[in-house]
Short mmCIF file of C-alpha atoms in Angstrom, two decimals:
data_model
loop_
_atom_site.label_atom_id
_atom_site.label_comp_id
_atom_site.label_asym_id
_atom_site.label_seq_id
_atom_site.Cartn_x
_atom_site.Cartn_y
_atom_site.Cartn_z
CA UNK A 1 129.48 81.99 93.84
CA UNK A 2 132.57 80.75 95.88
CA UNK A 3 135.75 80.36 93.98
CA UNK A 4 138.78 79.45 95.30
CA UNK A 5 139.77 79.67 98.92
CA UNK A 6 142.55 83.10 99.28
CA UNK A 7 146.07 82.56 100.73
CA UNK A 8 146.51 82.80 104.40
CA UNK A 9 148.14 86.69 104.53
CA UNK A 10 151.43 86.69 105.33
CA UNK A 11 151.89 87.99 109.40
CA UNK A 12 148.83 86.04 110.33
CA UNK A 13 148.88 83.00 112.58
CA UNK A 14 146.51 80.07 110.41
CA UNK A 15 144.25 78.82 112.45
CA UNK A 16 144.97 75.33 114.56
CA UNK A 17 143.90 72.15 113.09
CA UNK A 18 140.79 70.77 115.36
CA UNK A 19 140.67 74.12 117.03
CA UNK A 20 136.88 75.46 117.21
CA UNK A 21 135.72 77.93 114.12
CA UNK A 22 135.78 81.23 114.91
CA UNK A 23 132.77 83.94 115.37
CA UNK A 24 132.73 85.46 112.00
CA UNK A 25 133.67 89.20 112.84
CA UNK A 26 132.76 92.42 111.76
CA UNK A 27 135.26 93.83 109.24
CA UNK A 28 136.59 96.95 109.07
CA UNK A 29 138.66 99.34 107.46
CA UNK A 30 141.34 98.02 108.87
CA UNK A 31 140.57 94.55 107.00
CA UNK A 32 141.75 96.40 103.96
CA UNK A 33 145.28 97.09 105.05
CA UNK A 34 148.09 95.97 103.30
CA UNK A 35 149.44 92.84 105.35
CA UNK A 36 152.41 93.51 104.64
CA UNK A 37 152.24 96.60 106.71
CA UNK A 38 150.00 94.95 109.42
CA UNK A 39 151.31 96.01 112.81
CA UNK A 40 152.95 93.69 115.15
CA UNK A 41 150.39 91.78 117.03
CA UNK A 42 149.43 92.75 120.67
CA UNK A 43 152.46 91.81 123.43
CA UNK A 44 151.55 88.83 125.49
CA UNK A 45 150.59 90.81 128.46
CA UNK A 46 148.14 92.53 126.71
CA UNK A 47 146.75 89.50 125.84
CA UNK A 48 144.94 88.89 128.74
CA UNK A 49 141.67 88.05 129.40
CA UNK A 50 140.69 91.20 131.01
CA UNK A 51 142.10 93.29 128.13
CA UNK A 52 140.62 90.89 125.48
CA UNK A 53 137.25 91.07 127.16
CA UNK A 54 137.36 94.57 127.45
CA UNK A 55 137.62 94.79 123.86
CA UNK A 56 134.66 93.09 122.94
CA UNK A 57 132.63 96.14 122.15
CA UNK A 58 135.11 97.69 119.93
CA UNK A 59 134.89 93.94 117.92
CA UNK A 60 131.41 93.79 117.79
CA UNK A 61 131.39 97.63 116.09
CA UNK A 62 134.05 97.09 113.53
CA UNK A 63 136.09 99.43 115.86
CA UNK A 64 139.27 97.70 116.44
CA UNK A 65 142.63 97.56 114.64
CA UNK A 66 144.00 94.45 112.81
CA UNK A 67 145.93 92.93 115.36
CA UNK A 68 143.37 93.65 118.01
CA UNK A 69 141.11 91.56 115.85
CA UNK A 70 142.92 88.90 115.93
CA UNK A 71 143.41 88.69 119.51
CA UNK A 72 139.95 89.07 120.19
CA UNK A 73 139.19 85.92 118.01
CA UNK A 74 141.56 83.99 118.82
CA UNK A 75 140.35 84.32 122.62
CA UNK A 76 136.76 83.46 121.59
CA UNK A 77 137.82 80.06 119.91
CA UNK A 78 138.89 79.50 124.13
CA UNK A 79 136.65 81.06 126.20
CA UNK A 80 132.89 80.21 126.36
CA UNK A 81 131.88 83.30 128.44
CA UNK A 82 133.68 85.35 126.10
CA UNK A 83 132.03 83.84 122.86
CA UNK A 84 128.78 84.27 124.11
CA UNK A 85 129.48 87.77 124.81
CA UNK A 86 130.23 88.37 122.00
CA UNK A 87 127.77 86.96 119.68
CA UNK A 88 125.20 88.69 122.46
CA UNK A 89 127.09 92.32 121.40
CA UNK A 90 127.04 91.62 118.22
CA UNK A 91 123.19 91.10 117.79
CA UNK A 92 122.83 94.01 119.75
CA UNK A 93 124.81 96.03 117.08
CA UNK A 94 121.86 94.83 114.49
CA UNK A 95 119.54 97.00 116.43
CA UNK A 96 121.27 99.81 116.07
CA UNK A 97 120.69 99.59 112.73
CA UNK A 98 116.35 99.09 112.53
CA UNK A 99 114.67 98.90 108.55
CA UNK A 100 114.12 102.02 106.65
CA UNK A 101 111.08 103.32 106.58
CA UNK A 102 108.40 102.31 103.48
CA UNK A 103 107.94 106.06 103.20
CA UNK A 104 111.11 107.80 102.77
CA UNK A 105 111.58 106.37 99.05
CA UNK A 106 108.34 105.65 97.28
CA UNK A 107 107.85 102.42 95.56
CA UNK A 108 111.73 101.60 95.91
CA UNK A 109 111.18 98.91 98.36
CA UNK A 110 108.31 97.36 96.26
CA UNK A 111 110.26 97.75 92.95
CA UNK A 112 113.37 96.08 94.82
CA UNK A 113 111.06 93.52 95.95
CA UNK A 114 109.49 92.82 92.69
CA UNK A 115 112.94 93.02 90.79
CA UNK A 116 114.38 90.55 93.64
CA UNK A 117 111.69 88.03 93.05
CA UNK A 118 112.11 88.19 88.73
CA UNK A 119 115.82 87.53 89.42
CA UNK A 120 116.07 85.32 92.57
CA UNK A 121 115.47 81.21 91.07
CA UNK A 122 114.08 79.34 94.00
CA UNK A 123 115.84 76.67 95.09
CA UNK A 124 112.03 74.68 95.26
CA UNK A 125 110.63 76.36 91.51
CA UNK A 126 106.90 78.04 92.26
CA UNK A 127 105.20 76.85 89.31
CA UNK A 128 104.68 79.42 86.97
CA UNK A 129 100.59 79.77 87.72
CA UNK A 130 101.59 80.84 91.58
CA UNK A 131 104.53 83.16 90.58
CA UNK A 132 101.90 86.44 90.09
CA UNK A 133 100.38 85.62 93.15
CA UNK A 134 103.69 84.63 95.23
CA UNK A 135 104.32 88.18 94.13
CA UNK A 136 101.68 90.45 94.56
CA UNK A 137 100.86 89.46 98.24
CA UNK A 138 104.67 90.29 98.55
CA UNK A 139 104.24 93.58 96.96
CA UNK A 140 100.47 94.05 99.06
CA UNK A 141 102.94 92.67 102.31
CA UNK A 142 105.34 95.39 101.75
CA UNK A 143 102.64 97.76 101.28
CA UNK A 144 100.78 97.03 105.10
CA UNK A 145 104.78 96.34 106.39
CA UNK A 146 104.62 100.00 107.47
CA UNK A 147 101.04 101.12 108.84
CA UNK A 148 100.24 102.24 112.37
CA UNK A 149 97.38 101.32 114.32
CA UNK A 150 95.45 103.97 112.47
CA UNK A 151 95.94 102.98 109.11
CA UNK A 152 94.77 99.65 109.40
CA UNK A 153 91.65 101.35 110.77
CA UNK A 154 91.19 103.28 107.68
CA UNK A 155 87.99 103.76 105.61
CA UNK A 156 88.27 101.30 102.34
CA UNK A 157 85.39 101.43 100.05
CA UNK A 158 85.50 97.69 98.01
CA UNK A 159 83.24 98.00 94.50
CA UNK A 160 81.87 95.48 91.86
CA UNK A 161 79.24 94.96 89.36
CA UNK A 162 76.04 93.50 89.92
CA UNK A 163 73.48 92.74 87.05
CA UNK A 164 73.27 96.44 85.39
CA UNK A 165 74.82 98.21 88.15
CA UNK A 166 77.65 99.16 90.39
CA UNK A 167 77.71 98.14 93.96
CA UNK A 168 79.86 98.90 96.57
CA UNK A 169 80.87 98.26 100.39
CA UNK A 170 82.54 100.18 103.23
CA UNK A 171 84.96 98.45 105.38
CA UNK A 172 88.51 99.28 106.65
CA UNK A 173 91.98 98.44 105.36
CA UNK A 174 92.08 95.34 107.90
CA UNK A 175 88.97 94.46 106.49
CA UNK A 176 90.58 93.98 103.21
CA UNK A 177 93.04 91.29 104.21
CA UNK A 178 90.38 89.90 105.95
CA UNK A 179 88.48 89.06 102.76
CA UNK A 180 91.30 88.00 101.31
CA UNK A 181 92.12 85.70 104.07
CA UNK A 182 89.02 84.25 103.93
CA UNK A 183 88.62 83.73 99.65
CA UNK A 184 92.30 82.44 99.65
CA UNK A 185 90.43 79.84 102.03
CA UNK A 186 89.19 78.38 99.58
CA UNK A 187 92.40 76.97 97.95
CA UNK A 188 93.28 76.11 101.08
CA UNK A 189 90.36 73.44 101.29
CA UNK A 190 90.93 72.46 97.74
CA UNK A 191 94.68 71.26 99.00
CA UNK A 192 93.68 69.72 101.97
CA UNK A 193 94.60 72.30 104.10
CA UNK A 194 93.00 73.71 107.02
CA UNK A 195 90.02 76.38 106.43
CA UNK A 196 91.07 79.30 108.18
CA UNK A 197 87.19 80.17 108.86
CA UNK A 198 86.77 76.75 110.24
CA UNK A 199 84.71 73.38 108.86
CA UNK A 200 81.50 74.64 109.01
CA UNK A 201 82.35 77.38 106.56
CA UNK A 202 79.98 79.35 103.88
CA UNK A 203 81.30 77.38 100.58
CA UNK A 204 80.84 81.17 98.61
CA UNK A 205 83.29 83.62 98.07
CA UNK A 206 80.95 86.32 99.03
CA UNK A 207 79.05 83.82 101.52
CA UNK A 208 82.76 83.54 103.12
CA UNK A 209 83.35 87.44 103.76
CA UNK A 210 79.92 88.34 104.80
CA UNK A 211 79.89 85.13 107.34
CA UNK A 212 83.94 86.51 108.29
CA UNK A 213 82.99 90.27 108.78
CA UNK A 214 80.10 89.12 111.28
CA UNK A 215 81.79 86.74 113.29
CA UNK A 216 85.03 88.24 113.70
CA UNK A 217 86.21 90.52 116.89
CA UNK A 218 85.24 93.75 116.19
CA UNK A 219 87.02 96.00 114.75
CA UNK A 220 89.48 94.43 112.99
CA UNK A 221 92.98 94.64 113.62
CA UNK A 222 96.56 94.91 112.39
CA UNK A 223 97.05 91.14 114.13
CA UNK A 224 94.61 90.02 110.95
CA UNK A 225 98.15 90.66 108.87
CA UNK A 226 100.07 87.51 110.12
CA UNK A 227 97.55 84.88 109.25
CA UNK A 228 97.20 86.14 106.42
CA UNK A 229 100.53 85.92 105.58
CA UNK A 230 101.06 82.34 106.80
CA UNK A 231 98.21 81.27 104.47
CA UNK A 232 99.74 82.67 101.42
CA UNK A 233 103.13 81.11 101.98
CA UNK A 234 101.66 77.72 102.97
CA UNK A 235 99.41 77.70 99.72
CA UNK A 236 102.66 78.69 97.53
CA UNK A 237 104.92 75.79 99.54
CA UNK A 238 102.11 73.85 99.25
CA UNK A 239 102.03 73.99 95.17
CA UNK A 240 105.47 74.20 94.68
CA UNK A 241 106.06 70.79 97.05
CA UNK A 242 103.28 68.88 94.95
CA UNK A 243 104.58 68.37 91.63
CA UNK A 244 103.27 67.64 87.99
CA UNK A 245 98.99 67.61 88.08
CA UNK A 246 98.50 70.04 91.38
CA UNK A 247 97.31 73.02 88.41
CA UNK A 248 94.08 70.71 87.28
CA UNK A 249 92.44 70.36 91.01
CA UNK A 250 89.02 71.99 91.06
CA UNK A 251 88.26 75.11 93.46
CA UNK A 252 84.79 75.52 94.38
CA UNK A 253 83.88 78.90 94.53
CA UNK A 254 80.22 77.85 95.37
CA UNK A 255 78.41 79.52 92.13
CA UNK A 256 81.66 78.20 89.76
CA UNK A 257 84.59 76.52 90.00
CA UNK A 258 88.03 77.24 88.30
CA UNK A 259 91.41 75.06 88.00
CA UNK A 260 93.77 75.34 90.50
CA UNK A 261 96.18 77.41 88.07
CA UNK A 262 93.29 79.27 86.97
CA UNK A 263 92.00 80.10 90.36
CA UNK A 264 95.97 81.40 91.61
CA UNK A 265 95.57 83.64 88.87
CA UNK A 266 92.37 85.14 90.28
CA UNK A 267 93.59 85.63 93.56
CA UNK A 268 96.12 87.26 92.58
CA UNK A 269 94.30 89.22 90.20
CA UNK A 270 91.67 89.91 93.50
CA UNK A 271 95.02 90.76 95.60
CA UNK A 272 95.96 93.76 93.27
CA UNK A 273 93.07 95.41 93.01
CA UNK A 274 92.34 95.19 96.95
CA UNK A 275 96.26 96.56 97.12
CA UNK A 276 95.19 99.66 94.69
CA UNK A 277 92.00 99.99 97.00
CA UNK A 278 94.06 100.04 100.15
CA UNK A 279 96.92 102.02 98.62
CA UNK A 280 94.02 105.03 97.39
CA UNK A 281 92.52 104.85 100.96
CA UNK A 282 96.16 105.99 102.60
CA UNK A 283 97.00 108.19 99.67
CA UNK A 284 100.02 106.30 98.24
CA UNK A 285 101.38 104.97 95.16
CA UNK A 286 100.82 101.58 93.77
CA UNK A 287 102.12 100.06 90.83
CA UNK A 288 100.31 97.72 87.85
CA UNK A 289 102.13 93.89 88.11
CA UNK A 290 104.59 93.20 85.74
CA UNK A 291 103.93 92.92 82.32
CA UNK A 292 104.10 89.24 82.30
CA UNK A 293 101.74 89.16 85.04
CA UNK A 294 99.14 90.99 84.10
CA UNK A 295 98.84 89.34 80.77
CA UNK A 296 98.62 85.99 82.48
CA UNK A 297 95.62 87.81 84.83
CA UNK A 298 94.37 89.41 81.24
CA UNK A 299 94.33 86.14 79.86
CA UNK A 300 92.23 84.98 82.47
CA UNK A 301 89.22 87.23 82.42
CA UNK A 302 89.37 86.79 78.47
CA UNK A 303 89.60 82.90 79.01
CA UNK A 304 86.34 83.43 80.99
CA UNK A 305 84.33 86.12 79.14
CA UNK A 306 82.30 83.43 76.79
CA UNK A 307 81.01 81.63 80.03
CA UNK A 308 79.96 84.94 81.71
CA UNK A 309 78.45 85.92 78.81
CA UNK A 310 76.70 82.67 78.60
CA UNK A 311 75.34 83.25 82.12
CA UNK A 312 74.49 86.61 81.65
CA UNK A 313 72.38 85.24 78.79
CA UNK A 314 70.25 82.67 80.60
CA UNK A 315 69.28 85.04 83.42
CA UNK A 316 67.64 88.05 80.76
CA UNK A 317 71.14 90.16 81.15
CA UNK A 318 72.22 89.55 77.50
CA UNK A 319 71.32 89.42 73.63
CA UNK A 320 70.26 86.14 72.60
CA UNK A 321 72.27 83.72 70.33
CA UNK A 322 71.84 84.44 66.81
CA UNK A 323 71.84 80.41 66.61
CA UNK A 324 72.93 77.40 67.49
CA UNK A 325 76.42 76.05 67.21
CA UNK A 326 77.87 72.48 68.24
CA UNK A 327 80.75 72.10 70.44
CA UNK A 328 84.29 72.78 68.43
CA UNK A 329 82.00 74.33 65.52
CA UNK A 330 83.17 78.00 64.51
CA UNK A 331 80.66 80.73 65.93
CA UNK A 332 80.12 84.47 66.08
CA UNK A 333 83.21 86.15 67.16
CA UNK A 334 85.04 89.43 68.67
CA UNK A 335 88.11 90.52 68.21
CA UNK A 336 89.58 91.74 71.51
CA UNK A 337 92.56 93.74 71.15
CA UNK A 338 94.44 94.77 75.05
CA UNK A 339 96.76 97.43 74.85
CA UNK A 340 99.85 98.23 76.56
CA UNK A 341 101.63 96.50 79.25
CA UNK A 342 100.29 92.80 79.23
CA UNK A 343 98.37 93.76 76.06
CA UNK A 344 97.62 90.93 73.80
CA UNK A 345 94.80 89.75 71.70
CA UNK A 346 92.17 87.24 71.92
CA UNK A 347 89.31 85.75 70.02
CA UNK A 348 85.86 85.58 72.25
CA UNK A 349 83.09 83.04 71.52
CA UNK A 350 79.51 84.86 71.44
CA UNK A 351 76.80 82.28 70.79
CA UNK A 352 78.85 79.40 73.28
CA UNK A 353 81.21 78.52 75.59
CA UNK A 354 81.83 75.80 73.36
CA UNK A 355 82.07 77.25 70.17
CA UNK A 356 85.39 77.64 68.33
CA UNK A 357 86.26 81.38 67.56
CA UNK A 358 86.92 82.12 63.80
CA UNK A 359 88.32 84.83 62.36
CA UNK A 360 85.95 84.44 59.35
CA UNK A 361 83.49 84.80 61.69
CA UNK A 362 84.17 88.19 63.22
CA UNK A 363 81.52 90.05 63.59
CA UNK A 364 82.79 93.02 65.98
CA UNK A 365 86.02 94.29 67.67
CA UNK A 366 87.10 95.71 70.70
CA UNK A 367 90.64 98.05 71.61
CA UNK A 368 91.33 99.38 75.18
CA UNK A 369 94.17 99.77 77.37
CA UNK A 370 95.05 97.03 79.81
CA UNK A 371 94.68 99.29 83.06
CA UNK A 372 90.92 100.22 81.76
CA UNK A 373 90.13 96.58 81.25
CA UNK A 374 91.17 95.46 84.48
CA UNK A 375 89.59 98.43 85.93
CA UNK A 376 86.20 97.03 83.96
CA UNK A 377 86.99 93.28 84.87
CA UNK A 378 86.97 94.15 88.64
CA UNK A 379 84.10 96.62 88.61
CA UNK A 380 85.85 99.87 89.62
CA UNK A 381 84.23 101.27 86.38
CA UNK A 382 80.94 100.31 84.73
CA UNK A 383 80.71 99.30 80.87
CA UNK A 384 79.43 102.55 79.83
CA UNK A 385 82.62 104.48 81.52
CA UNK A 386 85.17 102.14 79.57
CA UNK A 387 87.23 104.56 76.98
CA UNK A 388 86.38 101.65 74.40
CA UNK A 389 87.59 101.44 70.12
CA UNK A 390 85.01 99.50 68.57
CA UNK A 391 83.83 98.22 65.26
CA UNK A 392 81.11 96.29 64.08
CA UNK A 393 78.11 94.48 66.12
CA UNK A 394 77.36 97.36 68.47
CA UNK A 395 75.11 94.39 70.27
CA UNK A 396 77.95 92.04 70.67
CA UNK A 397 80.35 95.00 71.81
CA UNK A 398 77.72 95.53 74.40
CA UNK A 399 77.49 91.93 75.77
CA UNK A 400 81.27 91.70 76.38
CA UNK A 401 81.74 94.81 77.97
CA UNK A 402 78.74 94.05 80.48
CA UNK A 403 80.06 90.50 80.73
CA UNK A 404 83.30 91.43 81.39
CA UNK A 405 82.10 93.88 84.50
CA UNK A 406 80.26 90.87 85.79
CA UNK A 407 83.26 89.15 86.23
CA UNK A 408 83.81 91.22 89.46
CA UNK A 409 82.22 90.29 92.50
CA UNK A 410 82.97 91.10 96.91
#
């Protein structure tokens, strides 16, 4: 914040009404001197512009004396040639000076990053649905800022649940961001935006990457990166541009569809785990998302156990209802109880989507850490590896665990 404008110092010519603003300069130590104690500006001979231009360099590294300083801007606010010079020199000086390296202090430059983006309020607000995903393609961005050639060539083995059992697929770390490319897609139709596979795109999420890993120039690049990118700050402009009512458009995932808030949540729930993948395919640390975060994400897969479980139900996968309840009637319920960061606690319906969960009608419960049930909710670990507390309806325990591994998908 600006306060109040400082004195000219005393020795110091002010500068001439009208005159042109000068090129900010680079200060130096010898900014901090005590004006008082300046030294007498340059002599009029060596003000000339030979001498001044000569000095150019020095200015652009900080290297001159007070008075030398002066001179030196006070010529630019005259001479074009001079001015342009100098802002050329000064750029220069920039690239003497290139980004650290990702690697030299692990996780610092995603915990800056994530610390930055809790802190920093937005001159346009992100609604609060888009903030975890804003941020964890920031903190996946970060993460790919710093591989070579090879690393975006590396092996990357992507896993879900399917039915009763764990599935998996090879593909490389560019392959990765291609999938996500290609899922965020979908958003991008649902705002009007252009799909980035094109209009006669697969309307699946799975449909989507198989019909993207065919088609696309083999192998995959680092160049996949920038689109990529561009999508995901389009989508979060997008959103934060369109006001009150954006969160309730559907997104048609093909099999389901999901709110736009709810579906921002996914992705960004999708772009974490593909970040761990990626970051335990190059052998580095990766951090959970903030506490906040990953409740929101938590929150989510809870929100949608009942319906998987439902589904699960109709094709064999699942326990039948123990009987029949009306929309908004209480039903069979577990207790789910999420531990640690983004912990929380949540009622699930068993015998409907549409029943109301009652806590006189408990009839099992459920404890694990958050990490495990995200690890379960994006099928990196099958139901019967969960470290799982439960009490109660070893049936119903069963069903949720299974239904919340068939949440995951490609």
């Amino acid at each position: 914040m600006n306060g109040p404008a400082d004195p000219p110092d005393e020795g110091h010519e002010q500068q001439r009404p009208g005159a042109p603003a000068r090129i900010p300069g680079p200060r130096g130590a010898a900014d901090d001197l005590d004006p008082r104690h300046a030294p007498e500006p340059l002599p009029e001979p060596a003000r000339t512009h030979a001498v001044l231009k000569s000095l150019l360099g020095a200015w652009a590294l900080a290297a001159c004396s007070a008075e030398e300083t002066e001179a030196v801007e006070d010529h630019l606010t005259e001479c074009a040639q001079c001015a342009e010079e100098a802002l050329r020199l000064r750029d220069a000086v920039g690239l003497l000076h290139p980004e650290d390296n990702l690697d030299l202090k692990p996780l610092l430059r995603s915990r800056v990053l994530e610390d930055c983006l809790g802190r920093r309020p937005a001159r346009i607000p992100v609604p609060a649905w888009a903030n975890p995903y804003d941020t964890e393609t920031a903190r996946l961005d970060a993460l790919l800022r710093d591989f070579g050639d090879s690393e975006w060539q590396t092996p990357v083995r992507l896993k879900w649940f399917e039915e009763e059992r764990r599935r998996s697929r090879r593909t490389t770390v560019a392959g990765v961001i291609g999938h996500l490319l290609t899922v965020d897609g979908l958003i991008a139709t649902a705002l009007g935006l252009d799909d980035p596979l094109g209009p006669e795109a697969p309307a699946g999420a799975t449909d989507r990457t198989e019909h993207y890993w065919s088609s696309a120039e083999q192998p995959i690049t680092r160049r996949i990166r920038e689109p990529w990118r561009e999508q995901g700050h389009t989508l979060v402009r997008t959103v934060s541009f369109a006001g009150r009512g954006v969160g309730e458009l559907s997104v048609d995932y093909g099999a389901f569809a999901l709110p736009l808030g709810d579906a921002f949540l996914e992705r960004a729930f999708e772009c974490w785990v593909h970040a761990w993948d990626i970051a335990e395919a190059v052998d580095y640390p990766y951090d959970p998302p903030s506490g906040p975060h990953l409740h929101r994400m938590i929150d989510l897969a809870a929100r949608l156990l009942p319906s998987a479980l439902a589904h699960r139900r109709r094709a064999g996968l699942a326990s039948p209802a123990r009987g029949l309840v009306a929309a908004g009637a209480p039903g069979r319920t577990l207790h789910l109880e999420i531990e640690g960061a983004g912990g929380g606690s949540w009622d699930i319906a068993l015998d409907s989507p549409a029943a109301k969960p009652s806590a006189e009608h408990t009839v099992a419960q459920i404890a694990m850490d958050g990490a495990e049930f995200c690890q379960l909710a994006a099928g990196h670990i099958s139901p019967e590896e969960a470290a799982v507390g439960q009490h109660g309806d070893r049936e119903a325990i069963r069903d949720v665990l299974f239904a919340a591994a068939s949440l995951s998908r490609l």
